[in-house]
N, CA, C and O atoms as a MOPAC input file, in Angstrom:
PM7 MOZYME 1SCF
protein

 N     25.45600 1   -26.65700 1     9.65000 1
 C     24.12700 1   -26.35100 1     9.21400 1
 C     23.93800 1   -24.95000 1     9.04700 1
 O     23.36000 1   -24.60600 1     8.01600 1
 N     24.35000 1   -23.96100 1     9.94500 1
 C     24.33400 1   -22.58700 1     9.82300 1
 C     25.34500 1   -22.14500 1     8.91600 1
 O     25.23100 1   -21.07900 1     8.31100 1
 N     26.08700 1   -22.71700 1     8.81900 1
 C     27.16700 1   -21.77900 1     7.80000 1
 C     26.86100 1   -22.20600 1     6.19900 1
 O     27.50500 1   -21.75600 1     5.25100 1
 N     25.80800 1   -23.11100 1     6.09500 1
 C     25.73700 1   -23.98900 1     4.73900 1
 C     25.62200 1   -22.83900 1     3.70300 1
 O     26.30900 1   -22.70500 1     2.69000 1
 N     24.46700 1   -21.90500 1     4.21600 1
 C     24.27700 1   -21.02900 1     2.68100 1
 C     25.36000 1   -19.63300 1     2.98800 1
 O     25.10200 1   -18.59500 1     2.37800 1
 N     26.07600 1   -19.64900 1     3.56000 1
 C     27.01000 1   -18.39700 1     3.50200 1
 C     28.74300 1   -18.67100 1     3.20000 1
 O     29.59500 1   -17.79000 1     3.08000 1
 N     28.93700 1   -20.05900 1     3.12700 1
 C     30.07100 1   -20.40400 1     3.05000 1
 C     30.17400 1   -20.96300 1     1.49100 1
 O     29.28800 1   -21.69300 1     1.04800 1
 N     31.32000 1   -20.56700 1     0.69100 1
 C     31.41900 1   -21.02400 1    -0.65700 1
 C     31.94300 1   -22.38300 1    -0.70700 1
 O     31.81000 1   -23.00000 1    -1.76400 1
 N     32.39300 1   -22.81600 1     0.06600 1
 C     33.17300 1   -24.32100 1     0.19600 1
 C     32.21900 1   -25.65200 1    -0.13100 1
 O     32.49900 1   -26.64600 1    -0.80100 1
 N     31.01200 1   -25.32000 1     0.57100 1
 C     29.96600 1   -26.25900 1     0.33700 1
 C     29.06800 1   -26.01700 1    -0.61600 1
 O     27.97100 1   -26.57000 1    -0.53900 1
 N     29.29800 1   -25.35000 1    -1.44000 1
 C     28.49000 1   -25.11200 1    -2.90000 1
 C     27.16400 1   -24.69100 1    -2.57600 1
 O     26.73900 1   -24.77000 1    -1.42400 1
 N     26.48200 1   -24.24700 1    -3.53300 1
 C     25.23900 1   -23.75400 1    -3.42900 1
 C     23.96200 1   -24.41600 1    -4.06900 1
 O     24.24500 1   -24.95800 1    -5.13700 1
 N     22.83800 1   -24.50900 1    -3.77200 1
 C     21.55400 1   -25.41200 1    -4.39200 1
 C     20.98200 1   -24.74500 1    -5.58800 1
 O     20.87200 1   -25.36000 1    -6.64900 1
 N     20.69300 1   -23.77700 1    -5.48300 1
 C     20.29300 1   -22.76100 1    -6.71800 1
 C     20.85100 1   -21.97100 1    -7.54400 1
 O     20.62900 1   -21.98400 1    -8.75400 1
 N     21.79600 1   -21.04600 1    -6.83800 1
 C     22.62700 1   -20.02300 1    -7.56700 1
 C     23.86800 1   -20.24600 1    -7.12600 1
 O     24.19300 1   -20.70000 1    -6.03000 1
 N     24.71800 1   -19.83100 1    -8.23000 1
 C     26.26400 1   -20.09900 1    -7.79100 1
 C     26.85600 1   -19.06000 1    -6.64800 1
 O     27.94000 1   -19.40900 1    -6.18100 1
 N     26.51300 1   -18.30900 1    -6.33300 1
 C     26.84000 1   -17.62600 1    -5.05600 1
 C     26.09500 1   -17.61800 1    -4.07600 1
 O     24.86500 1   -17.64000 1    -4.04400 1
 N     27.10600 1   -17.57400 1    -2.95100 1
 C     26.63300 1   -17.92700 1    -1.42500 1
 C     25.92400 1   -16.53000 1    -0.97400 1
 O     26.19100 1   -15.51400 1    -1.61500 1
 N     25.08700 1   -16.47700 1     0.04600 1
 C     24.52000 1   -15.40300 1     0.95200 1
 C     25.72700 1   -14.64200 1     1.50700 1
 O     26.77400 1   -15.10800 1     1.95600 1
 N     25.36000 1   -13.40700 1     1.38000 1
 C     26.39400 1   -12.32600 1     2.19900 1
 C     25.53100 1   -12.27600 1     3.63400 1
 O     24.36500 1   -11.90800 1     3.77500 1
 N     26.37500 1   -12.71600 1     4.56000 1
 C     25.86000 1   -12.32500 1     5.80900 1
 C     25.56900 1   -10.78600 1     6.29500 1
 O     24.63700 1   -10.48400 1     7.04100 1
 N     26.64800 1    -9.74200 1     5.67900 1
 C     26.37400 1    -8.42800 1     6.17100 1
 C     25.11600 1    -8.18300 1     5.28900 1
 O     24.27700 1    -7.55900 1     5.93800 1
 N     24.76200 1    -8.43100 1     4.18800 1
 C     23.69400 1    -7.89500 1     3.24300 1
 C     22.66200 1    -8.36400 1     4.18800 1
 O     21.89400 1    -7.48900 1     4.58600 1
 N     22.47100 1    -9.63800 1     4.65800 1
 C     21.29300 1   -10.38100 1     5.16300 1
 C     20.97300 1    -9.50900 1     6.40500 1
 O     19.86500 1    -8.97400 1     6.44900 1
 N     21.92700 1    -9.30900 1     7.50000 1
 C     21.91600 1    -8.64500 1     8.28400 1
 C     21.24700 1    -6.96300 1     8.56300 1
 O     20.53200 1    -6.48500 1     9.44300 1
 N     21.86300 1    -6.44000 1     7.39600 1
 C     21.49700 1    -5.18400 1     6.95100 1
 C     19.69200 1    -4.90400 1     6.45800 1
 O     19.02300 1    -3.88000 1     6.59400 1
 N     19.33300 1    -6.13800 1     5.91400 1
 C     18.27200 1    -6.08900 1     5.36800 1
 C     17.11800 1    -6.18300 1     6.53700 1
 O     16.00700 1    -5.65400 1     6.50500 1
 N     17.75800 1    -7.10800 1     7.71800 1
 C     16.81500 1    -7.63600 1     8.56000 1
 C     16.97400 1    -6.46900 1     9.58700 1
 O     15.99100 1    -6.48900 1    10.32800 1
 N     17.85600 1    -5.43600 1     9.92600 1
 C     17.92500 1    -4.34000 1    10.50800 1
 C     16.82500 1    -3.47500 1     9.86900 1
 O     16.03600 1    -3.00600 1    10.69000 1
 N     16.61900 1    -3.18500 1     8.67300 1
 C     16.01300 1    -2.22300 1     8.17200 1
 C     14.49500 1    -2.89000 1     8.11000 1
 O     13.58300 1    -2.11800 1     8.40900 1
 N     14.10100 1    -4.36900 1     7.71800 1
 C     12.79100 1    -4.96600 1     8.20700 1
 C     12.39600 1    -4.54300 1     9.58900 1
 O     11.24700 1    -4.18700 1     9.85100 1
 N     13.41700 1    -4.58900 1    10.51700 1
 C     12.87700 1    -4.52600 1    11.90900 1
 C     12.45300 1    -3.05000 1    12.22400 1
 O     11.34100 1    -2.82600 1    12.70200 1
 N     13.29800 1    -2.09600 1    11.96800 1
 C     13.04900 1    -0.84300 1    11.66300 1
 C     11.80700 1    -0.43200 1    11.32500 1
 O     11.05400 1     0.14000 1    12.11300 1
 N     11.52700 1    -0.70800 1    10.10900 1
 C     10.10300 1    -0.31000 1     9.28800 1
 C      9.16000 1    -1.12200 1    10.02400 1
 O      8.11700 1    -0.50900 1    10.25400 1
 N      9.19100 1    -2.23800 1    10.44200 1
 C      7.86900 1    -2.83800 1    11.36500 1
 C      7.93100 1    -2.17400 1    12.77900 1
 O      6.90400 1    -1.69800 1    13.26300 1
 N      8.82400 1    -2.14600 1    13.27900 1
 C      8.68500 1    -0.86600 1    14.56900 1
 C      7.69600 1     0.59700 1    14.09200 1
 O      6.63600 1     0.96900 1    14.59700 1
 N      8.37500 1     1.14200 1    13.10300 1
 C      7.90100 1     2.17200 1    12.53600 1
 C      6.45300 1     2.21000 1    12.33500 1
 O      5.76100 1     3.13800 1    12.75500 1
 N      5.87800 1     0.95600 1    11.53500 1
 C      4.70300 1     0.61600 1    11.33400 1
 C      3.94800 1     0.51300 1    12.49200 1
 O      2.86300 1     1.09500 1    12.48300 1
 N      4.28800 1    -0.11500 1    13.51700 1
 C      3.42700 1    -0.35100 1    14.89200 1
 C      3.41100 1     0.90000 1    15.50000 1
 O      2.44000 1     1.24100 1    16.17500 1
 N      4.43400 1     1.66500 1    15.32800 1
 C      4.10300 1     3.13600 1    16.16000 1
 C      3.23700 1     3.97200 1    15.47400 1
 O      2.49300 1     4.73500 1    16.09100 1
 N      3.25300 1     3.90700 1    14.14000 1
 C      2.50800 1     4.55300 1    13.40600 1
 C      0.94400 1     4.14300 1    13.59000 1
 O      0.08600 1     5.02500 1    13.65100 1
 N      0.61400 1     2.75900 1    13.67400 1
 C     -0.63400 1     2.20000 1    13.66700 1
 C     -1.30000 1     2.79100 1    15.07500 1
 O     -2.41400 1     3.30100 1    14.96200 1
 N     -0.65300 1     2.75300 1    16.46600 1
 C     -1.03100 1     2.96800 1    17.30600 1
 C     -1.40000 1     4.32100 1    17.48200 1
 O     -2.44100 1     4.63200 1    18.06000 1
 N     -0.48300 1     5.26400 1    16.94400 1
 C     -0.81600 1     7.04800 1    16.94300 1
 C     -1.78700 1     7.19000 1    16.13000 1
 O     -2.48700 1     8.16800 1    16.39600 1
 N     -2.15300 1     6.50000 1    15.10000 1
 C     -3.64000 1     6.54600 1    14.36100 1
 C     -4.38600 1     6.36000 1    14.78700 1
 O     -5.26700 1     7.20500 1    14.63100 1
 N     -4.79700 1     4.94000 1    15.83300 1
 C     -5.73300 1     4.68300 1    16.34400 1
 C     -6.25200 1     5.40900 1    17.67900 1
 O     -7.42300 1     5.50500 1    18.04600 1
 N     -5.16000 1     5.87400 1    18.28600 1
 C     -5.31400 1     6.48900 1    19.27500 1
 C     -6.14100 1     8.27700 1    18.76300 1
 O     -7.07300 1     8.93200 1    19.23000 1
 N     -5.34600 1     8.44400 1    17.80600 1
 C     -6.11600 1     9.88400 1    17.26900 1
 C     -7.38400 1     9.66800 1    16.57600 1
 O     -8.06700 1    10.69200 1    16.57700 1
 N     -7.91700 1     8.68900 1    15.99300 1
 C     -9.39200 1     8.43000 1    15.61400 1
 C    -10.46100 1     7.55600 1    16.73600 1
 O    -11.52900 1     7.02900 1    16.42500 1
 N     -9.83400 1     7.58100 1    18.09000 1
 C    -10.45000 1     6.92200 1    18.87400 1
 C    -11.84800 1     7.95500 1    19.24000 1
 O    -13.03000 1     7.65100 1    19.08200 1
 N    -11.39900 1     8.99800 1    19.66900 1
 C    -12.54700 1     9.87200 1    20.02100 1
 C    -13.68900 1    10.13200 1    18.56500 1
 O    -14.90300 1    10.27500 1    18.70300 1
 N    -13.04000 1    10.14600 1    17.35700 1
 C    -14.31900 1    10.03400 1    16.19400 1
 C    -14.87000 1     8.77800 1    16.10600 1
 O    -15.99400 1     8.69000 1    15.61300 1
 N    -14.32200 1     7.82000 1    16.47200 1
 C    -15.01800 1     6.65300 1    16.26500 1
 C    -15.92200 1     6.29700 1    17.53400 1
 O    -16.83600 1     5.48400 1    17.39900 1
 N    -15.65200 1     6.94000 1    18.84000 1
 C    -16.54100 1     7.02100 1    19.87100 1
 C    -17.79500 1     7.63300 1    19.68400 1
 O    -18.83000 1     7.08600 1    20.06700 1
 N    -17.76900 1     9.19200 1    18.88500 1
 C    -18.72300 1     9.88600 1    18.29500 1
 C    -19.84500 1     8.60400 1    17.31600 1
 O    -21.04000 1     8.31600 1    17.39000 1
 N    -18.76400 1     8.15100 1    16.50800 1
 C    -19.68100 1     7.52800 1    15.80500 1
 C    -20.55100 1     6.14800 1    16.05200 1
 O    -21.61600 1     5.75600 1    15.57500 1
 N    -19.79300 1     5.68600 1    16.83800 1
 C    -20.62100 1     4.44000 1    17.80400 1
 C    -21.65800 1     5.19300 1    18.44500 1
 O    -22.81100 1     4.78800 1    18.30000 1
 N    -21.46700 1     6.11500 1    19.06000 1
 C    -22.75400 1     6.94100 1    19.74400 1
 C    -23.87000 1     7.21900 1    18.84600 1
 O    -25.02700 1     7.02700 1    19.22100 1
 N    -23.60900 1     7.63400 1    17.74800 1
 C    -24.55900 1     7.94000 1    16.91600 1
 C    -25.08000 1     6.85000 1    16.38700 1
 O    -26.28600 1     6.85800 1    16.14100 1
 N    -24.49000 1     5.97400 1    16.17200 1
 C    -25.29900 1     4.82800 1    15.45500 1
 C    -25.88400 1     3.72600 1    16.47300 1
 O    -26.49100 1     2.72700 1    16.08800 1
 N    -25.68100 1     3.96800 1    17.53100 1
 C    -26.47200 1     3.37800 1    18.68300 1
 C    -27.66300 1     3.96900 1    19.01500 1
 O    -28.69600 1     3.35500 1    19.28500 1
 N    -27.49200 1     5.42300 1    18.99200 1
 C    -28.96600 1     6.25400 1    19.08400 1
 C    -29.71600 1     5.65100 1    17.79800 1
 O    -30.87000 1     5.29400 1    18.03600 1
 N    -29.42700 1     5.53400 1    16.93800 1
 C    -29.85600 1     5.30200 1    15.67700 1
 C    -30.85800 1     4.13000 1    15.54000 1
 O    -31.77700 1     4.03900 1    14.72600 1
 N    -30.42200 1     3.08300 1    16.68700 1
 C    -31.07100 1     2.04000 1    16.73000 1
 C    -29.97300 1     0.73300 1    16.04000 1
 O    -30.46500 1    -0.28400 1    15.55000 1
 N    -28.88600 1     0.89600 1    16.08300 1
 C    -27.96400 1    -0.08300 1    15.75400 1
 C    -27.48500 1    -1.02800 1    16.70200 1
 O    -26.97500 1    -0.57900 1    17.72900 1
 N    -27.56000 1    -2.28100 1    16.53600 1
 C    -27.28600 1    -3.17100 1    17.62600 1
 C    -25.97000 1    -3.48700 1    17.75900 1
 O    -25.26200 1    -3.14000 1    16.81300 1
 N    -25.34500 1    -4.14700 1    18.82900 1
 C    -23.85800 1    -4.46500 1    19.07600 1
 C    -23.25900 1    -5.34700 1    17.70200 1
 O    -22.13600 1    -5.21700 1    17.21300 1
 N    -24.29500 1    -6.22900 1    17.25900 1
 C    -23.78300 1    -7.13300 1    16.29700 1
 C    -23.56100 1    -6.46700 1    15.09200 1
 O    -22.56600 1    -6.66300 1    14.39500 1
 N    -24.40300 1    -5.73100 1    14.84300 1
 C    -24.21300 1    -4.73500 1    13.60900 1
 C    -23.01600 1    -3.80100 1    13.55200 1
 O    -22.37000 1    -3.56100 1    12.53200 1
 N    -22.76800 1    -3.24100 1    14.90400 1
 C    -21.27700 1    -2.39800 1    15.02500 1
 C    -20.06800 1    -3.44800 1    14.70800 1
 O    -19.11200 1    -3.14200 1    13.99600 1
 N    -20.22100 1    -4.66000 1    15.29400 1
 C    -19.01400 1    -5.40600 1    15.27800 1
 C    -18.82400 1    -5.69200 1    13.73800 1
 O    -17.84200 1    -5.32000 1    13.09500 1
 N    -19.90700 1    -6.41300 1    13.22500 1
 C    -19.81200 1    -6.73200 1    11.71400 1
 C    -19.36100 1    -5.71600 1    10.74500 1
 O    -18.57600 1    -6.01200 1     9.84400 1
 N    -19.95000 1    -4.23100 1    10.94200 1
 C    -19.34400 1    -3.15400 1    10.22300 1
 C    -17.79500 1    -3.05000 1    10.46600 1
 O    -17.03900 1    -2.93300 1     9.50100 1
 N    -17.35100 1    -3.08900 1    11.67500 1
 C    -15.98600 1    -2.56400 1    11.95700 1
 C    -14.80700 1    -3.92800 1    11.24400 1
 O    -13.65700 1    -3.87000 1    10.81000 1
 N    -15.68200 1    -4.92900 1    11.39500 1
 C    -14.84200 1    -6.54000 1    10.88500 1
 C    -14.64500 1    -6.28900 1     9.46800 1
 O    -13.62300 1    -6.55300 1     8.83300 1
 N    -15.91700 1    -5.65400 1     8.94000 1
 C    -15.83300 1    -5.86400 1     7.32100 1
 C    -15.05800 1    -4.57400 1     6.95200 1
 O    -14.59400 1    -4.59100 1     5.81200 1
 N    -14.83800 1    -3.52700 1     7.64100 1
 C    -14.07900 1    -2.18600 1     7.09400 1
 C    -12.55300 1    -2.85600 1     7.18000 1
 O    -11.70200 1    -2.57900 1     6.33400 1
 N    -12.22800 1    -3.99800 1     8.57500 1
 C    -10.96200 1    -3.89200 1     8.53400 1
 C    -10.69400 1    -5.26100 1     7.59300 1
 O     -9.59900 1    -5.33800 1     7.03400 1
 N    -11.46200 1    -6.11000 1     7.44700 1
 C    -11.41800 1    -6.93100 1     6.05800 1
 C    -11.12500 1    -6.26500 1     4.77300 1
 O    -10.12800 1    -6.59700 1     4.13100 1
 N    -12.05500 1    -5.20400 1     4.29500 1
 C    -11.61700 1    -4.44500 1     3.19300 1
 C    -10.11700 1    -4.14700 1     2.82900 1
 O     -9.34100 1    -4.49300 1     1.93900 1
 N    -10.07300 1    -3.22700 1     4.09400 1
 C     -8.84800 1    -2.55200 1     3.85100 1
 C     -7.69500 1    -3.71100 1     4.00500 1
 O     -6.59100 1    -3.41200 1     3.54800 1
 N     -7.84200 1    -4.97600 1     4.59300 1
 C     -6.62700 1    -6.01000 1     4.75600 1
 C     -6.56600 1    -6.28000 1     3.23400 1
 O     -5.48100 1    -6.20200 1     2.65600 1
 N     -7.81200 1    -6.62700 1     2.50500 1
 C     -7.67000 1    -7.09900 1     1.31500 1
 C     -7.30500 1    -6.18700 1     0.47700 1
 O     -6.46600 1    -6.65700 1    -0.29100 1
 N     -7.55100 1    -5.04700 1     0.25200 1
 C     -7.01300 1    -4.21200 1    -0.49800 1
 C     -5.16000 1    -3.99100 1    -0.41900 1
 O     -4.45000 1    -3.97000 1    -1.42500 1
 N     -4.75900 1    -3.87500 1     0.70000 1
 C     -3.35400 1    -4.16700 1     1.03500 1
 C     -2.69300 1    -5.29800 1     0.69900 1
 O     -1.47400 1    -5.19500 1     0.55400 1
 N     -3.41800 1    -6.79500 1     0.47400 1
 C     -3.04100 1    -7.99000 1    -0.10600 1
 C     -2.73100 1    -7.34100 1    -1.71000 1
 O     -1.64900 1    -7.38300 1    -2.29600 1
 N     -3.75800 1    -6.86000 1    -2.11100 1
 C     -4.14200 1    -6.65300 1    -3.47800 1
 C     -2.81300 1    -5.98400 1    -4.08700 1
 O     -2.09700 1    -6.48600 1    -4.95300 1
 N     -2.62400 1    -4.65400 1    -3.40500 1
 C     -1.40900 1    -3.80300 1    -3.65100 1
 C     -0.18000 1    -4.33700 1    -3.34400 1
 O      0.73400 1    -3.96300 1    -4.07900 1
 N      0.16900 1    -5.30000 1    -2.24700 1
 C      1.35900 1    -5.63900 1    -2.13200 1
 C      1.71700 1    -6.98200 1    -3.24200 1
 O      2.90000 1    -7.09100 1    -3.56400 1
 N      0.87200 1    -7.83600 1    -3.73200 1
 C      0.92700 1    -8.66300 1    -4.49600 1
 C      1.11200 1    -8.04800 1    -5.99700 1
 O      1.85600 1    -8.56800 1    -6.82900 1
 N      0.39400 1    -6.95800 1    -6.21500 1
 C      0.91200 1    -6.08400 1    -7.21000 1
 C      2.18100 1    -5.67900 1    -7.68300 1
 O      2.66300 1    -5.78900 1    -8.81000 1
 N      2.70800 1    -5.12900 1    -6.51300 1
 C      3.83800 1    -4.32400 1    -6.28700 1
 C      5.20800 1    -5.34900 1    -6.14100 1
 O      6.36600 1    -5.05600 1    -6.43700 1
 N      4.72900 1    -6.55900 1    -5.62500 1
 C      5.84600 1    -7.54400 1    -5.25500 1
 C      6.95600 1    -7.57500 1    -6.44400 1
 O      8.10100 1    -7.17700 1    -6.23000 1
 N      6.60700 1    -7.99800 1    -7.51700 1
 C      7.17100 1    -8.19200 1    -8.79200 1
 C      8.15100 1    -6.91400 1    -9.24500 1
 O      9.22300 1    -7.22000 1    -9.76800 1
 N      7.88900 1    -5.72800 1    -9.09900 1
 C      7.86600 1    -4.51500 1    -9.31600 1
 C      9.50600 1    -4.29000 1    -8.42600 1
 O     10.61600 1    -3.93900 1    -8.82500 1
 N      9.08800 1    -4.60200 1    -7.37500 1
 C     10.24100 1    -4.48700 1    -6.08200 1
 C     10.88700 1    -5.43900 1    -6.30900 1
 O     12.02800 1    -4.99000 1    -6.42000 1
 N     10.93600 1    -6.88500 1    -6.51300 1
 C     11.75000 1    -7.58900 1    -6.90500 1
 C     12.88000 1    -7.50400 1    -8.05200 1
 O     13.99000 1    -8.03000 1    -7.97700 1
 N     12.41200 1    -6.78400 1    -9.06500 1
 C     12.98000 1    -6.32900 1    -9.95100 1
 C     14.03000 1    -5.04900 1    -9.49000 1
 O     15.15100 1    -4.96900 1    -9.99400 1
 N     13.68300 1    -4.34700 1    -8.77100 1
 C     14.31300 1    -3.13400 1    -8.19400 1
 C     15.56100 1    -3.61000 1    -7.54100 1
 O     16.70100 1    -3.16000 1    -7.65600 1
 N     15.07700 1    -4.71300 1    -6.75900 1
 C     16.28400 1    -5.21300 1    -5.60100 1
 C     17.05300 1    -6.33100 1    -6.12000 1
 O     17.65800 1    -6.95700 1    -5.24900 1
 N     17.22100 1    -6.84800 1    -7.61400 1
 C     17.85700 1    -7.89300 1    -8.09600 1
 C     19.15700 1    -7.98100 1    -7.74400 1
 O     19.69100 1    -9.08800 1    -7.66700 1
 N     19.87400 1    -6.77100 1    -7.46900 1
 C     21.24200 1    -6.87300 1    -7.23200 1
 C     21.27000 1    -7.42600 1    -5.62400 1
 O     22.38500 1    -7.75200 1    -5.21800 1
 N     20.39500 1    -7.52900 1    -4.89500 1
 C     20.68000 1    -7.99900 1    -3.32600 1
 C     20.32600 1    -9.41300 1    -3.37700 1
 O     20.93900 1   -10.26400 1    -2.73100 1
 N     19.26700 1    -9.68400 1    -4.19900 1
 C     18.53100 1   -11.10200 1    -4.03100 1
 C     18.95000 1   -12.00300 1    -5.02800 1
 O     19.16900 1   -11.62200 1    -6.17800 1
 N     19.10900 1   -13.46600 1    -4.57500 1
 C     19.56200 1   -14.27200 1    -5.73700 1
 C     18.79100 1   -14.58400 1    -6.65800 1
 O     17.60000 1   -14.31700 1    -6.50300 1
 N     19.19600 1   -15.18600 1    -7.78700 1
 C     18.35100 1   -14.96000 1    -9.20600 1
 C     17.46300 1   -15.87600 1    -9.11200 1
 O     16.63400 1   -15.73600 1   -10.01200 1
 N     17.16300 1   -17.07800 1    -8.19500 1
 C     15.86200 1   -17.86900 1    -8.42800 1
 C     15.15100 1   -17.35200 1    -7.53400 1
 O     14.50600 1   -18.28500 1    -7.05600 1
 N     14.85800 1   -16.32000 1    -6.97100 1
 C     13.74500 1   -15.83700 1    -6.34400 1
 C     12.93800 1   -15.12800 1    -7.12300 1
 O     13.39800 1   -14.17200 1    -7.74600 1
 N     11.50100 1   -15.50200 1    -7.22600 1
 C     10.69500 1   -15.01200 1    -8.38000 1
 C      9.33100 1   -15.05500 1    -7.63300 1
 O      9.25500 1   -15.85400 1    -6.69900 1
 N      8.22900 1   -14.28200 1    -7.93400 1
 C      6.89600 1   -14.41400 1    -7.50100 1
 C      6.16600 1   -14.99800 1    -8.52200 1
 O      5.96500 1   -14.31400 1    -9.52600 1
 N      5.60800 1   -16.43800 1    -8.45400 1
 C      5.08300 1   -16.72700 1    -9.68200 1
 C      3.67700 1   -17.49100 1    -8.55800 1
 O      3.78700 1   -18.41700 1    -7.75400 1
 N      2.58400 1   -16.76900 1    -8.87500 1
 C      1.35500 1   -17.34000 1    -8.14700 1
 C      1.02800 1   -18.45700 1    -8.64100 1
 O      1.04400 1   -19.42800 1    -7.88400 1
 N      0.66800 1   -18.62400 1    -9.95100 1
 C      0.53000 1   -19.79200 1   -10.38000 1
 C      1.03200 1   -21.31200 1    -9.82900 1
 O      0.32900 1   -22.22900 1    -9.40400 1
 N      2.43300 1   -21.25200 1    -9.98100 1
 C      2.96700 1   -22.21000 1    -9.77000 1
 C      3.46100 1   -22.41600 1    -8.09100 1
 O      4.36900 1   -23.13400 1    -7.67200 1
 N      2.83900 1   -21.82400 1    -7.57200 1
 C      3.14700 1   -21.64000 1    -5.85600 1
 C      1.78300 1   -21.35500 1    -5.31200 1
 O      1.42200 1   -20.24200 1    -4.92800 1
 N      1.02700 1   -22.47100 1    -5.30600 1
 C     -0.20300 1   -22.36500 1    -4.64400 1
 C     -0.24500 1   -21.89400 1    -3.02900 1
 O     -1.16300 1   -21.33000 1    -2.43400 1
 N      0.86500 1   -22.25600 1    -2.60700 1
 C      0.84300 1   -22.34500 1    -1.14200 1
 C      1.15100 1   -20.49200 1    -0.59100 1
 O      1.36200 1   -20.09400 1     0.55500 1
 N      1.08300 1   -19.79800 1    -1.68200 1
 C      1.28400 1   -18.73000 1    -1.11500 1
 C     -0.22000 1   -17.87900 1    -1.29300 1
 O     -0.45400 1   -16.75400 1    -0.85100 1
 N     -0.89000 1   -18.50800 1    -1.85000 1
 C     -2.37500 1   -18.28500 1    -1.82600 1
 C     -3.34100 1   -18.39800 1    -0.37600 1
 O     -4.33600 1   -17.79800 1     0.03100 1
 N     -2.37300 1   -19.63100 1     0.21500 1
 C     -3.03900 1   -20.20700 1     1.57500 1
 C     -2.39000 1   -19.02900 1     2.48500 1
 O     -3.03800 1   -18.41200 1     3.33100 1
 N     -0.97000 1   -18.79500 1     2.18400 1
 C     -0.34200 1   -17.94300 1     3.42900 1
 C     -1.24200 1   -16.30200 1     3.42200 1
 O     -1.57300 1   -15.67000 1     4.42500 1
 N     -1.46900 1   -15.93000 1     2.02900 1
 C     -2.05400 1   -14.93200 1     1.99400 1
 C     -3.49500 1   -14.87100 1     2.36500 1
 O     -3.66600 1   -13.92200 1     3.12900 1
 N     -4.44000 1   -15.42600 1     2.15400 1
 C     -5.56700 1   -15.57300 1     2.61300 1
 C     -5.81700 1   -16.11600 1     3.70900 1
 O     -7.01300 1   -16.20600 1     3.98400 1
 N     -4.76500 1   -16.69100 1     4.76100 1
 C     -5.00200 1   -17.34700 1     5.85300 1
 C     -5.38200 1   -16.54100 1     6.92700 1
 O     -5.63500 1   -17.04900 1     8.02000 1

């Protein structure tokens, strides 16, 4: 079963060409590197903003804000940033699919109206 998508003697299900292992491994390495780079960047930015956030929390507590209000504020900020990221990524996905059409099989497309499980994935 592990050789099914990579060997032409088995035939393919959706497109006429089998997948190329070297391309797949190359994209996997690039994706892992970008994910690692994003994690390092997130930790770096969070550490750099910790002192500014501590001052903000101190000022808000001095002004009479409760713990629940602070938690609500931080969670709502995180939700808004995540929602904007999802909107931007869904908007850019068709453009990126067109740019990489040489590497991606022909049947791969982003069709939100006919794939409702994508909404469940995006908003879960």
